[in-house]
Amino acid sequence: MAVLLIQPVLRAMYFSGLVTHLRSILLSQALSVVFQPIFDLEQRQVLGYETLMRGPADSPLHTPEQLLRVARDAGLGIELERLAASLAIDAFVEGQLPGRLFINFGEAMIIDLAGGDALDRLLGKAGMAPGRMVVECMGAAMHGERLNDALARLAERACGLAFDAPGPNLRDGAFLKIAASRIGRIHADPTRRQGLDALLVQSARQGGRSIAEGVEDARDLALLHQLGCQCAQGFLLGRPSAEPARQLSRSVAGVLATTRSGLAQGAGG
C-alpha cells in the first residue's frame, strides 16, 4: 500500500521538475529549429519547409512531442508554440529559404493567433508576409466554431492552411497532408493504394493540394507521382536540418522524370 501511495507522489515530483525545466528553456529561449523541405513533384522544386522545434540535446524535453506534452499539461502550450514559431520565422527569413513556411499549431494557438494583432506581432519582427506562412491544423479532435472562425480569419489574411483529413475547411488552395502511416510501402499494398487514390481524388475535388509525408522509398514516390499526389516530404527528399536541401537530388529527380515520361507514353499509346 505504501508503494502505491508513493508512486503518484514521485510522478508529481518528476512532472514538477519537467515544468521547472521547461520554464527555464522558455526564459532562456533554449529552443532550436530545423526545417524539412516539401517538394512540388510536378515542378520538381521546393514548395516550402515544415519547421520542427528541438529542446536542448541533453534534455528530457528534446523532442517536439516531449516539449508539447509537458507544456500543454502545464498550461504553457501557447507560450512554447509562440516562441518556436518566432524562432522558426526568424531563421527562415535570415536563411533566405525559398517558398512557404509550414508551422504546426495547436487549436489554442490558432485561436490566439487569429485574434487582435497577434499575427502581425509574430511576423512583423522578421518582416515576413502572411502569405508565406502555412498554418498546419493537425488532429481529428480539432474542431468547433471558434477554431473554424479563427481559420477563416487567418485565410482572409492570406495565410495558407493545411489539414490532415478532408473536411469543410479543405477548400481551394488549402493543403491536405497525408500521414506517413498511409505512405510507407504503399507500392506493395494494393488495398492501401486504393484508399490513398480515393483520398487524393476527394482532396482534388475540394480544391486541395496533397502533400505526402514520410516518403522514404523511391518506389513509393514513383507511385505517389503516378496517382497524382502533388507534393511530398520525407527522408528520401530531404532530412530535417538547420540548413535544409533547396533542390532535389539527381536520383529523386530522375525517379520523377521517369515516372512522368512513363505516364506520357501511356497516354500517347
Short mmCIF file of N, CA and C in Angstrom, two decimals, residues 26 29-34 51-54 77-91 103-104:
data_model
loop_
_atom_site.label_atom_id
_atom_site.label_comp_id
_atom_site.label_asym_id
_atom_site.label_seq_id
_atom_site.Cartn_x
_atom_site.Cartn_y
_atom_site.Cartn_z
N LEU A 26 12.10 28.16 -21.80
CA LEU A 26 11.36 29.29 -22.37
C LEU A 26 12.02 30.62 -22.02
N GLN A 29 15.13 30.96 -23.95
CA GLN A 29 14.90 30.69 -25.38
C GLN A 29 15.85 29.61 -25.89
N ALA A 30 15.98 28.55 -25.08
CA ALA A 30 16.92 27.47 -25.40
C ALA A 30 16.30 26.43 -26.32
N LEU A 31 15.54 26.90 -27.30
CA LEU A 31 14.99 26.05 -28.34
C LEU A 31 15.80 26.24 -29.61
N SER A 32 15.85 25.21 -30.42
CA SER A 32 16.39 25.35 -31.77
C SER A 32 15.33 24.86 -32.75
N VAL A 33 15.48 25.23 -34.00
CA VAL A 33 14.51 24.81 -35.02
C VAL A 33 15.25 24.22 -36.21
N VAL A 34 14.61 23.24 -36.83
CA VAL A 34 15.13 22.66 -38.07
C VAL A 34 14.02 22.71 -39.10
N THR A 51 8.69 23.36 -40.26
CA THR A 51 9.62 23.59 -39.16
C THR A 51 9.32 22.64 -38.00
N LEU A 52 10.38 22.20 -37.34
CA LEU A 52 10.28 21.33 -36.17
C LEU A 52 11.14 21.91 -35.07
N MET A 53 10.60 21.97 -33.85
CA MET A 53 11.37 22.52 -32.73
C MET A 53 12.16 21.42 -32.04
N ARG A 54 13.23 21.83 -31.39
CA ARG A 54 14.06 20.91 -30.61
C ARG A 54 14.43 21.58 -29.29
N GLY A 77 1.37 25.82 -23.28
CA GLY A 77 1.39 25.45 -24.69
C GLY A 77 1.53 26.62 -25.63
N ILE A 78 0.73 27.66 -25.42
CA ILE A 78 0.78 28.82 -26.31
C ILE A 78 2.13 29.51 -26.22
N GLU A 79 2.66 29.64 -25.02
CA GLU A 79 3.96 30.28 -24.85
C GLU A 79 5.05 29.51 -25.60
N LEU A 80 5.02 28.19 -25.50
CA LEU A 80 6.01 27.37 -26.20
C LEU A 80 5.85 27.48 -27.72
N GLU A 81 4.63 27.36 -28.20
CA GLU A 81 4.40 27.40 -29.64
C GLU A 81 4.74 28.77 -30.22
N ARG A 82 4.44 29.82 -29.48
CA ARG A 82 4.75 31.17 -29.96
C ARG A 82 6.26 31.36 -30.07
N LEU A 83 7.01 30.91 -29.07
CA LEU A 83 8.46 31.04 -29.12
C LEU A 83 9.04 30.23 -30.28
N ALA A 84 8.60 28.99 -30.43
CA ALA A 84 9.11 28.14 -31.51
C ALA A 84 8.80 28.75 -32.87
N ALA A 85 7.59 29.28 -33.03
CA ALA A 85 7.22 29.90 -34.31
C ALA A 85 8.06 31.13 -34.59
N SER A 86 8.28 31.95 -33.56
CA SER A 86 9.09 33.16 -33.74
C SER A 86 10.51 32.82 -34.16
N LEU A 87 11.11 31.82 -33.50
CA LEU A 87 12.47 31.41 -33.85
C LEU A 87 12.52 30.85 -35.26
N ALA A 88 11.50 30.08 -35.64
CA ALA A 88 11.46 29.50 -36.98
C ALA A 88 11.33 30.57 -38.05
N ILE A 89 10.47 31.54 -37.81
CA ILE A 89 10.27 32.62 -38.78
C ILE A 89 11.55 33.42 -38.96
N ASP A 90 12.20 33.75 -37.85
CA ASP A 90 13.48 34.48 -37.94
C ASP A 90 14.51 33.70 -38.74
N ALA A 91 14.66 32.41 -38.44
CA ALA A 91 15.66 31.59 -39.13
C ALA A 91 15.30 31.40 -40.60
N ILE A 103 3.99 25.64 -40.33
CA ILE A 103 4.12 25.57 -38.87
C ILE A 103 2.91 24.86 -38.29
N ASN A 104 3.14 23.82 -37.51
CA ASN A 104 2.07 23.06 -36.88
C ASN A 104 1.67 23.74 -35.56
#
